[in-house]
């Protein structure tokens, strides 16, 4: 996921981009858009599967509530990113780039795209922070956590993401963005503060805490799959999205003067957004299959195992150890009984020979 703070500004500026002087750039942008669309289709399939199984087929937990909403946000982002790319390709090489209502249509697409982008970032921050608190303060967390916290948090985060998206896209239109008005500057600083100064440090802090927890428990047992999922999702998000937040902020203050640089940043940001949202469901599938030697596993079993609570994982490991121990004891008893039987037969044979 990546942030496109310029609304329709950057891409509408392609009207000033002379294609005849830079045909290679147009081809590169079109190829990038096509790759992003293909990536979006792959991610849409994965997120639909995750959403379906977690919502309808798997018992809901406090953590799967966040993942369901994250999958919904990723699904929205990928769908509208693919539509945005189609509109952008039409603007670059289409026969009717300036169709009637394009500005309103593009603003609508960008608003939903930003809504899913910001909400997904907040869901990742919330689930990583909640898991971090459960590790640092386990007793307090178990006794004071409200049962409806996950649902309440998700509703509030959707509202926050919607408010931020509408503010960015409506309070900072094209002319205000170009002229760097006070309102538009305040909006950009607000967005930058939320993503870089608040969400990024919280995600890094929680990920480091979970890594330390994994290191402490790794010698005794396998780490919680949920820890690995959170760390992997946050890591991919930080690598693919956060750098472009800095670049967009620099671009707003005209530190990227070339229109080619701005357009390249725009296309690459959407491509990395699609990559981050596409990776999440496949992270769940891969982690859910870890430490199991069975070749045939249903999607439901894989997802259920991926988001199993840590307490359930401990119980599962305990049962496996007990089964292994009982199996070893049974084998030992069978071996002892067999040895005893052979000894009795040997003694009986020796007695017969003596007689």
mmCIF file of C-alpha atoms in Angstrom:
data_model
loop_
_atom_site.group_PDB
_atom_site.id
_atom_site.type_symbol
_atom_site.label_atom_id
_atom_site.label_comp_id
_atom_site.label_asym_id
_atom_site.label_seq_id
_atom_site.Cartn_x
_atom_site.Cartn_y
_atom_site.Cartn_z
ATOM 1 C CA UNK A 1 0.000 0.000 0.000
ATOM 2 C CA UNK A 2 1.229 3.454 -0.815
ATOM 3 C CA UNK A 3 0.000 6.974 -0.323
ATOM 4 C CA UNK A 4 -1.028 9.203 -3.238
ATOM 5 C CA UNK A 5 -1.560 12.538 -1.573
ATOM 6 C CA UNK A 6 -1.798 14.509 -4.755
ATOM 7 C CA UNK A 7 -5.285 13.228 -5.593
ATOM 8 C CA UNK A 8 -5.685 13.756 -9.326
ATOM 9 C CA UNK A 9 -2.997 16.434 -9.524
ATOM 10 C CA UNK A 10 0.020 14.406 -10.535
ATOM 11 C CA UNK A 11 -1.663 12.323 -13.136
ATOM 12 C CA UNK A 12 -3.769 15.113 -14.589
ATOM 13 C CA UNK A 13 -0.500 16.885 -15.184
ATOM 14 C CA UNK A 14 0.171 14.296 -17.883
ATOM 15 C CA UNK A 15 -1.819 16.587 -20.153
ATOM 16 C CA UNK A 16 1.295 18.774 -20.068
ATOM 17 C CA UNK A 17 3.520 15.764 -20.739
ATOM 18 C CA UNK A 18 4.552 15.685 -24.386
ATOM 19 C CA UNK A 19 4.407 12.022 -25.378
ATOM 20 C CA UNK A 20 6.237 12.650 -28.642
ATOM 21 C CA UNK A 21 9.295 13.864 -26.723
ATOM 22 C CA UNK A 22 9.404 10.914 -24.344
ATOM 23 C CA UNK A 23 7.772 7.882 -25.937
ATOM 24 C CA UNK A 24 9.904 5.522 -23.863
ATOM 25 C CA UNK A 25 8.544 7.022 -20.654
ATOM 26 C CA UNK A 26 4.969 6.489 -21.810
ATOM 27 C CA UNK A 27 5.774 2.873 -22.615
ATOM 28 C CA UNK A 28 7.417 2.384 -19.221
ATOM 29 C CA UNK A 29 4.426 3.889 -17.407
ATOM 30 C CA UNK A 30 2.029 1.717 -19.390
ATOM 31 C CA UNK A 31 4.036 -1.432 -18.631
ATOM 32 C CA UNK A 32 4.170 -0.539 -14.926
ATOM 33 C CA UNK A 33 0.406 0.008 -14.908
ATOM 34 C CA UNK A 34 -0.180 -3.346 -16.632
ATOM 35 C CA UNK A 35 2.073 -5.154 -14.131
ATOM 36 C CA UNK A 36 0.240 -3.466 -11.260
ATOM 37 C CA UNK A 37 -3.103 -4.611 -12.693
ATOM 38 C CA UNK A 38 -1.900 -8.203 -12.937
ATOM 39 C CA UNK A 39 -0.597 -8.064 -9.380
ATOM 40 C CA UNK A 40 -3.941 -6.667 -8.258
ATOM 41 C CA UNK A 41 -5.813 -9.610 -9.784
ATOM 42 C CA UNK A 42 -3.591 -12.093 -7.930
ATOM 43 C CA UNK A 43 -4.084 -10.214 -4.674
ATOM 44 C CA UNK A 44 -7.852 -9.956 -5.151
ATOM 45 C CA UNK A 45 -8.132 -13.744 -5.406
ATOM 46 C CA UNK A 46 -6.041 -14.298 -2.273
ATOM 47 C CA UNK A 47 -7.886 -11.714 -0.184
ATOM 48 C CA UNK A 48 -11.314 -13.012 -1.256
ATOM 49 C CA UNK A 49 -10.320 -16.509 -0.093
ATOM 50 C CA UNK A 50 -9.006 -15.194 3.239
ATOM 51 C CA UNK A 51 -12.071 -13.021 3.827
ATOM 52 C CA UNK A 52 -14.484 -15.849 2.964
ATOM 53 C CA UNK A 53 -12.906 -18.443 5.248
ATOM 54 C CA UNK A 54 -12.269 -16.117 8.176
ATOM 55 C CA UNK A 55 -15.720 -14.549 7.999
ATOM 56 C CA UNK A 56 -17.859 -17.622 7.302
ATOM 57 C CA UNK A 57 -15.901 -20.825 8.006
ATOM 58 C CA UNK A 58 -13.530 -20.238 10.925
ATOM 59 C CA UNK A 59 -14.484 -19.358 14.529
ATOM 60 C CA UNK A 60 -13.818 -15.697 15.134
ATOM 61 C CA UNK A 61 -11.199 -14.531 17.637
ATOM 62 C CA UNK A 62 -9.987 -11.128 18.760
ATOM 63 C CA UNK A 63 -7.191 -11.276 16.187
ATOM 64 C CA UNK A 64 -9.112 -12.635 13.207
ATOM 65 C CA UNK A 65 -11.453 -9.620 13.502
ATOM 66 C CA UNK A 66 -8.504 -7.389 12.616
ATOM 67 C CA UNK A 67 -7.383 -9.704 9.811
ATOM 68 C CA UNK A 68 -10.906 -9.784 8.321
ATOM 69 C CA UNK A 69 -10.971 -5.999 8.197
ATOM 70 C CA UNK A 70 -7.412 -5.873 6.857
ATOM 71 C CA UNK A 71 -8.373 -8.315 4.091
ATOM 72 C CA UNK A 72 -11.405 -6.144 3.258
ATOM 73 C CA UNK A 73 -9.201 -3.040 3.104
ATOM 74 C CA UNK A 74 -6.647 -4.830 0.898
ATOM 75 C CA UNK A 75 -9.431 -6.078 -1.354
ATOM 76 C CA UNK A 76 -10.802 -2.548 -1.769
ATOM 77 C CA UNK A 77 -7.339 -1.147 -2.419
ATOM 78 C CA UNK A 78 -6.473 -3.740 -5.065
ATOM 79 C CA UNK A 79 -9.811 -3.364 -6.835
ATOM 80 C CA UNK A 80 -9.642 0.412 -7.063
ATOM 81 C CA UNK A 81 -5.917 0.383 -7.814
ATOM 82 C CA UNK A 82 -6.649 -1.814 -10.850
ATOM 83 C CA UNK A 83 -9.386 0.589 -12.001
ATOM 84 C CA UNK A 84 -7.073 3.557 -11.464
ATOM 85 C CA UNK A 85 -4.430 1.887 -13.599
ATOM 86 C CA UNK A 86 -6.948 1.312 -16.396
ATOM 87 C CA UNK A 87 -7.915 4.987 -16.313
ATOM 88 C CA UNK A 88 -4.240 5.965 -16.293
ATOM 89 C CA UNK A 89 -3.434 3.752 -19.288
ATOM 90 C CA UNK A 90 -6.361 5.310 -21.122
ATOM 91 C CA UNK A 91 -4.988 8.762 -20.272
ATOM 92 C CA UNK A 92 -1.563 7.822 -21.598
ATOM 93 C CA UNK A 93 -2.355 5.900 -24.777
ATOM 94 C CA UNK A 94 -6.139 5.782 -25.049
ATOM 95 C CA UNK A 95 -8.202 7.284 -27.859
ATOM 96 C CA UNK A 96 -10.455 9.229 -25.466
ATOM 97 C CA UNK A 97 -8.310 10.314 -22.496
ATOM 98 C CA UNK A 98 -10.460 13.301 -21.467
ATOM 99 C CA UNK A 99 -13.889 11.684 -21.325
ATOM 100 C CA UNK A 100 -16.750 13.546 -19.680
ATOM 101 C CA UNK A 101 -16.715 13.401 -15.874
ATOM 102 C CA UNK A 102 -13.148 12.151 -15.610
ATOM 103 C CA UNK A 103 -12.247 14.548 -12.778
ATOM 104 C CA UNK A 104 -15.189 13.502 -10.576
ATOM 105 C CA UNK A 105 -14.685 9.836 -11.428
ATOM 106 C CA UNK A 106 -10.965 9.996 -10.685
ATOM 107 C CA UNK A 107 -11.564 11.789 -7.383
ATOM 108 C CA UNK A 108 -14.046 9.079 -6.385
ATOM 109 C CA UNK A 109 -11.569 6.313 -7.242
ATOM 110 C CA UNK A 110 -8.762 8.057 -5.391
ATOM 111 C CA UNK A 111 -10.940 8.617 -2.309
ATOM 112 C CA UNK A 112 -11.826 4.915 -1.990
ATOM 113 C CA UNK A 113 -8.234 3.962 -2.701
ATOM 114 C CA UNK A 114 -6.964 6.256 0.056
ATOM 115 C CA UNK A 115 -9.685 5.031 2.436
ATOM 116 C CA UNK A 116 -8.507 1.442 2.054
ATOM 117 C CA UNK A 117 -4.869 2.524 2.227
ATOM 118 C CA UNK A 118 -5.143 4.453 5.472
ATOM 119 C CA UNK A 119 -7.505 1.948 7.105
ATOM 120 C CA UNK A 120 -5.196 -0.959 6.258
ATOM 121 C CA UNK A 121 -2.261 0.906 7.792
ATOM 122 C CA UNK A 122 -4.260 1.496 10.974
ATOM 123 C CA UNK A 123 -5.377 -2.152 11.188
ATOM 124 C CA UNK A 124 -1.759 -3.313 10.949
ATOM 125 C CA UNK A 125 -0.758 -0.838 13.646
ATOM 126 C CA UNK A 126 -3.626 -1.887 15.918
ATOM 127 C CA UNK A 127 -3.068 -5.643 15.715
ATOM 128 C CA UNK A 128 0.698 -5.313 16.161
ATOM 129 C CA UNK A 129 0.289 -3.009 19.157
ATOM 130 C CA UNK A 130 -2.349 -5.221 20.786
ATOM 131 C CA UNK A 131 -0.130 -8.270 20.454
ATOM 132 C CA UNK A 132 2.808 -6.270 21.803
ATOM 133 C CA UNK A 133 0.797 -5.217 24.878
ATOM 134 C CA UNK A 134 -0.253 -8.833 25.469
ATOM 135 C CA UNK A 135 3.443 -9.805 25.551
ATOM 136 C CA UNK A 136 4.605 -6.937 27.772
ATOM 137 C CA UNK A 137 1.677 -6.944 30.215
ATOM 138 C CA UNK A 138 0.077 -10.410 30.007
ATOM 139 C CA UNK A 139 -1.760 -10.360 33.352
ATOM 140 C CA UNK A 140 -3.174 -6.882 32.866
ATOM 141 C CA UNK A 141 -4.124 -7.709 29.269
ATOM 142 C CA UNK A 142 -6.053 -10.861 30.215
ATOM 143 C CA UNK A 143 -7.970 -9.240 33.050
ATOM 144 C CA UNK A 144 -8.690 -5.776 31.624
ATOM 145 C CA UNK A 145 -9.115 -6.237 27.872
ATOM 146 C CA UNK A 146 -12.767 -5.574 26.845
ATOM 147 C CA UNK A 147 -14.328 -8.415 24.860
ATOM 148 C CA UNK A 148 -15.586 -6.049 22.148
ATOM 149 C CA UNK A 149 -12.296 -4.163 21.788
ATOM 150 C CA UNK A 150 -11.459 -5.582 18.345
ATOM 151 C CA UNK A 151 -14.839 -4.700 16.838
ATOM 152 C CA UNK A 152 -14.857 -1.237 18.417
ATOM 153 C CA UNK A 153 -11.317 -0.517 17.248
ATOM 154 C CA UNK A 154 -12.033 -1.621 13.688
ATOM 155 C CA UNK A 155 -15.125 0.608 13.455
ATOM 156 C CA UNK A 156 -13.165 3.582 14.784
ATOM 157 C CA UNK A 157 -10.258 2.914 12.406
ATOM 158 C CA UNK A 158 -12.592 2.712 9.387
ATOM 159 C CA UNK A 159 -14.060 6.064 10.426
ATOM 160 C CA UNK A 160 -10.575 7.536 10.894
ATOM 161 C CA UNK A 161 -9.434 6.253 7.494
ATOM 162 C CA UNK A 162 -12.573 7.604 5.804
ATOM 163 C CA UNK A 163 -12.152 11.011 7.467
ATOM 164 C CA UNK A 164 -8.517 11.232 6.429
ATOM 165 C CA UNK A 165 -9.287 10.201 2.855
ATOM 166 C CA UNK A 166 -12.088 12.747 2.455
ATOM 167 C CA UNK A 167 -9.940 15.462 4.017
ATOM 168 C CA UNK A 168 -6.993 14.747 1.728
ATOM 169 C CA UNK A 169 -9.071 14.510 -1.453
ATOM 170 C CA UNK A 170 -11.654 17.254 -0.854
ATOM 171 C CA UNK A 171 -9.839 19.830 1.274
ATOM 172 C CA UNK A 172 -6.793 19.806 -0.992
ATOM 173 C CA UNK A 173 -8.025 19.941 -4.614
ATOM 174 C CA UNK A 174 -5.783 20.369 -7.653
ATOM 175 C CA UNK A 175 -5.469 24.150 -7.622
ATOM 176 C CA UNK A 176 -4.778 24.254 -3.870
ATOM 177 C CA UNK A 177 -2.175 21.532 -4.246
ATOM 178 C CA UNK A 178 -0.384 23.415 -7.026
ATOM 179 C CA UNK A 179 -0.500 26.718 -5.131
ATOM 180 C CA UNK A 180 0.454 25.133 -1.781
ATOM 181 C CA UNK A 181 -2.291 26.870 0.166
ATOM 182 C CA UNK A 182 -2.253 26.908 3.938
ATOM 183 C CA UNK A 183 -5.136 24.450 4.189
ATOM 184 C CA UNK A 184 -3.500 22.029 1.761
ATOM 185 C CA UNK A 185 -0.162 22.302 3.546
ATOM 186 C CA UNK A 186 -1.863 21.546 6.851
ATOM 187 C CA UNK A 187 -3.549 18.504 5.313
ATOM 188 C CA UNK A 188 -0.245 17.154 4.006
ATOM 189 C CA UNK A 189 1.466 17.695 7.371
ATOM 190 C CA UNK A 190 -1.445 15.955 9.131
ATOM 191 C CA UNK A 191 -1.215 12.941 6.822
ATOM 192 C CA UNK A 192 2.564 12.795 7.152
ATOM 193 C CA UNK A 193 2.348 12.969 10.955
ATOM 194 C CA UNK A 194 -0.205 10.157 11.194
ATOM 195 C CA UNK A 195 1.698 7.780 8.954
ATOM 196 C CA UNK A 196 5.352 8.581 9.678
ATOM 197 C CA UNK A 197 5.390 10.056 13.169
ATOM 198 C CA UNK A 198 2.738 7.842 14.792
ATOM 199 C CA UNK A 199 2.044 4.594 12.905
ATOM 200 C CA UNK A 200 5.620 3.887 11.815
ATOM 201 C CA UNK A 201 7.221 4.089 15.311
ATOM 202 C CA UNK A 202 4.397 2.020 16.817
ATOM 203 C CA UNK A 203 4.786 -0.705 14.182
ATOM 204 C CA UNK A 204 8.567 -0.797 14.600
ATOM 205 C CA UNK A 205 8.298 -0.927 18.411
ATOM 206 C CA UNK A 206 5.754 -3.745 18.360
ATOM 207 C CA UNK A 207 7.709 -5.751 15.768
ATOM 208 C CA UNK A 208 10.938 -5.503 17.788
ATOM 209 C CA UNK A 209 9.048 -6.606 20.911
ATOM 210 C CA UNK A 210 7.610 -9.640 19.111
ATOM 211 C CA UNK A 211 11.038 -10.525 17.715
ATOM 212 C CA UNK A 212 12.474 -10.485 21.233
ATOM 213 C CA UNK A 213 9.617 -12.689 22.429
ATOM 214 C CA UNK A 214 10.296 -15.144 19.589
ATOM 215 C CA UNK A 215 14.002 -15.244 20.447
ATOM 216 C CA UNK A 216 13.276 -16.036 24.101
ATOM 217 C CA UNK A 217 10.906 -18.912 23.347
ATOM 218 C CA UNK A 218 12.515 -20.336 20.215
ATOM 219 C CA UNK A 219 14.794 -22.776 22.063
ATOM 220 C CA UNK A 220 11.907 -24.364 23.947
ATOM 221 C CA UNK A 221 9.247 -24.483 21.236
ATOM 222 C CA UNK A 222 8.250 -23.079 17.881
ATOM 223 C CA UNK A 223 7.273 -19.386 17.979
ATOM 224 C CA UNK A 224 3.635 -18.363 17.626
ATOM 225 C CA UNK A 225 2.535 -18.266 14.003
ATOM 226 C CA UNK A 226 0.605 -15.077 14.708
ATOM 227 C CA UNK A 227 3.871 -13.371 15.715
ATOM 228 C CA UNK A 228 5.435 -14.310 12.389
ATOM 229 C CA UNK A 229 2.398 -13.130 10.415
ATOM 230 C CA UNK A 230 2.362 -9.732 12.128
ATOM 231 C CA UNK A 231 6.108 -9.203 11.759
ATOM 232 C CA UNK A 232 6.129 -10.253 8.091
ATOM 233 C CA UNK A 233 3.127 -8.082 7.169
ATOM 234 C CA UNK A 234 4.534 -5.045 8.983
ATOM 235 C CA UNK A 235 7.992 -5.598 7.480
ATOM 236 C CA UNK A 236 6.653 -5.723 3.918
ATOM 237 C CA UNK A 237 4.442 -2.699 4.560
ATOM 238 C CA UNK A 238 7.338 -0.638 5.910
ATOM 239 C CA UNK A 239 9.664 -1.546 3.045
ATOM 240 C CA UNK A 240 7.136 -1.033 0.265
ATOM 241 C CA UNK A 241 5.078 1.902 1.513
ATOM 242 C CA UNK A 242 6.823 4.107 4.045
ATOM 243 C CA UNK A 243 9.654 5.322 1.734
ATOM 244 C CA UNK A 244 7.082 6.732 -0.668
ATOM 245 C CA UNK A 245 5.456 8.723 2.117
ATOM 246 C CA UNK A 246 8.729 10.625 2.450
ATOM 247 C CA UNK A 247 8.968 11.065 -1.311
ATOM 248 C CA UNK A 248 5.387 12.337 -1.603
ATOM 249 C CA UNK A 249 6.106 14.850 1.131
ATOM 250 C CA UNK A 250 9.216 16.031 -0.729
ATOM 251 C CA UNK A 251 7.263 16.182 -3.967
ATOM 252 C CA UNK A 252 4.627 18.445 -2.420
ATOM 253 C CA UNK A 253 7.294 21.018 -1.581
ATOM 254 C CA UNK A 254 8.582 20.893 -5.172
ATOM 255 C CA UNK A 255 11.748 18.993 -4.377
ATOM 256 C CA UNK A 256 10.960 16.695 -7.320
ATOM 257 C CA UNK A 257 10.762 19.272 -10.122
ATOM 258 C CA UNK A 258 10.537 16.936 -13.105
ATOM 259 C CA UNK A 259 7.096 15.792 -14.223
ATOM 260 C CA UNK A 260 8.695 12.504 -15.273
ATOM 261 C CA UNK A 261 9.939 11.968 -11.704
ATOM 262 C CA UNK A 262 6.495 12.746 -10.310
ATOM 263 C CA UNK A 263 4.746 10.356 -12.687
ATOM 264 C CA UNK A 264 7.301 7.637 -12.048
ATOM 265 C CA UNK A 265 6.802 8.019 -8.307
ATOM 266 C CA UNK A 266 3.032 7.862 -8.793
ATOM 267 C CA UNK A 267 3.103 4.603 -10.757
ATOM 268 C CA UNK A 268 5.710 2.909 -8.574
ATOM 269 C CA UNK A 269 3.798 3.836 -5.414
ATOM 270 C CA UNK A 270 0.649 2.129 -6.684
ATOM 271 C CA UNK A 271 2.696 -0.885 -7.801
ATOM 272 C CA UNK A 272 4.243 -1.274 -4.336
ATOM 273 C CA UNK A 273 0.819 -0.743 -2.767
ATOM 274 C CA UNK A 274 -0.497 -3.646 -4.815
ATOM 275 C CA UNK A 275 2.536 -5.731 -3.852
ATOM 276 C CA UNK A 276 2.017 -5.143 -0.128
ATOM 277 C CA UNK A 277 -1.709 -5.915 -0.233
ATOM 278 C CA UNK A 278 -1.164 -8.959 -2.443
ATOM 279 C CA UNK A 279 1.510 -10.412 -0.164
ATOM 280 C CA UNK A 280 -0.648 -10.507 2.989
ATOM 281 C CA UNK A 281 -2.955 -13.473 2.175
ATOM 282 C CA UNK A 282 -0.064 -15.557 0.884
ATOM 283 C CA UNK A 283 1.873 -14.846 4.084
ATOM 284 C CA UNK A 284 -1.062 -16.359 5.986
ATOM 285 C CA UNK A 285 -1.049 -19.470 3.789
ATOM 286 C CA UNK A 286 2.716 -19.990 4.057
ATOM 287 C CA UNK A 287 2.897 -19.472 7.819
ATOM 288 C CA UNK A 288 -0.159 -21.669 8.391
ATOM 289 C CA UNK A 289 1.635 -24.593 6.739
ATOM 290 C CA UNK A 290 4.822 -24.261 8.800
ATOM 291 C CA UNK A 291 5.981 -27.111 11.051
ATOM 292 C CA UNK A 292 3.479 -29.574 9.601
ATOM 293 C CA UNK A 293 4.664 -32.526 7.551
ATOM 294 C CA UNK A 294 1.259 -33.409 6.170
ATOM 295 C CA UNK A 295 1.133 -32.921 2.428
ATOM 296 C CA UNK A 296 -2.634 -32.505 2.149
ATOM 297 C CA UNK A 297 -4.085 -29.611 4.106
ATOM 298 C CA UNK A 298 -7.286 -27.723 3.391
ATOM 299 C CA UNK A 299 -7.304 -23.942 3.176
ATOM 300 C CA UNK A 300 -9.558 -23.831 6.218
ATOM 301 C CA UNK A 301 -7.087 -25.847 8.311
ATOM 302 C CA UNK A 302 -4.152 -23.715 7.164
ATOM 303 C CA UNK A 303 -5.872 -20.419 8.026
ATOM 304 C CA UNK A 304 -7.250 -21.777 11.281
ATOM 305 C CA UNK A 305 -3.748 -22.853 12.304
ATOM 306 C CA UNK A 306 -2.223 -19.527 11.182
ATOM 307 C CA UNK A 307 -4.432 -17.427 13.452
ATOM 308 C CA UNK A 308 -4.714 -19.825 16.352
ATOM 309 C CA UNK A 309 -4.333 -18.097 19.700
ATOM 310 C CA UNK A 310 -1.036 -18.598 21.479
ATOM 311 C CA UNK A 311 -2.765 -20.442 24.311
ATOM 312 C CA UNK A 312 -4.244 -22.906 21.824
ATOM 313 C CA UNK A 313 -0.836 -23.390 20.233
ATOM 314 C CA UNK A 314 0.673 -24.184 23.641
ATOM 315 C CA UNK A 315 -2.082 -26.706 24.254
ATOM 316 C CA UNK A 316 -1.517 -28.231 20.817
ATOM 317 C CA UNK A 317 2.226 -28.529 21.440
ATOM 318 C CA UNK A 318 1.559 -30.022 24.889
ATOM 319 C CA UNK A 319 -0.804 -32.603 23.387
ATOM 320 C CA UNK A 320 1.745 -33.462 20.705
ATOM 321 C CA UNK A 321 4.446 -33.916 23.367
ATOM 322 C CA UNK A 322 2.116 -36.052 25.475
ATOM 323 C CA UNK A 323 1.221 -38.173 22.451
ATOM 324 C CA UNK A 324 4.882 -38.553 21.584
ATOM 325 C CA UNK A 325 5.756 -39.395 25.182
ATOM 326 C CA UNK A 326 2.919 -41.919 25.489
ATOM 327 C CA UNK A 327 3.935 -43.454 22.183
ATOM 328 C CA UNK A 328 7.532 -43.774 23.367
ATOM 329 C CA UNK A 329 6.405 -45.247 26.687
ATOM 330 C CA UNK A 330 4.181 -47.700 24.872
ATOM 331 C CA UNK A 331 7.038 -48.745 22.632
ATOM 332 C CA UNK A 332 9.274 -49.088 25.667
ATOM 333 C CA UNK A 333 6.691 -51.265 27.452
ATOM 334 C CA UNK A 334 6.246 -53.381 24.353
ATOM 335 C CA UNK A 335 10.001 -53.758 24.054
ATOM 336 C CA UNK A 336 10.319 -54.707 27.732
ATOM 337 C CA UNK A 337 7.477 -57.192 27.444
ATOM 338 C CA UNK A 338 9.053 -58.708 24.358
ATOM 339 C CA UNK A 339 12.426 -59.005 26.067
ATOM 340 C CA UNK A 340 10.787 -60.588 29.087
ATOM 341 C CA UNK A 341 8.924 -63.013 26.872
ATOM 342 C CA UNK A 342 12.132 -63.970 25.083
ATOM 343 C CA UNK A 343 13.874 -64.435 28.439
ATOM 344 C CA UNK A 344 11.110 -66.728 29.682
ATOM 345 C CA UNK A 345 11.283 -68.792 26.507
ATOM 346 C CA UNK A 346 15.052 -69.043 26.852
ATOM 347 C CA UNK A 347 14.784 -70.194 30.456
ATOM 348 C CA UNK A 348 12.160 -72.737 29.513
ATOM 349 C CA UNK A 349 14.387 -74.084 26.729
ATOM 350 C CA UNK A 350 17.367 -74.344 29.043
ATOM 351 C CA UNK A 351 15.292 -76.229 31.596
ATOM 352 C CA UNK A 352 14.201 -78.734 28.986
ATOM 353 C CA UNK A 353 17.795 -79.264 27.888
ATOM 354 C CA UNK A 354 18.899 -79.905 31.488
ATOM 355 C CA UNK A 355 16.148 -82.427 31.964
#
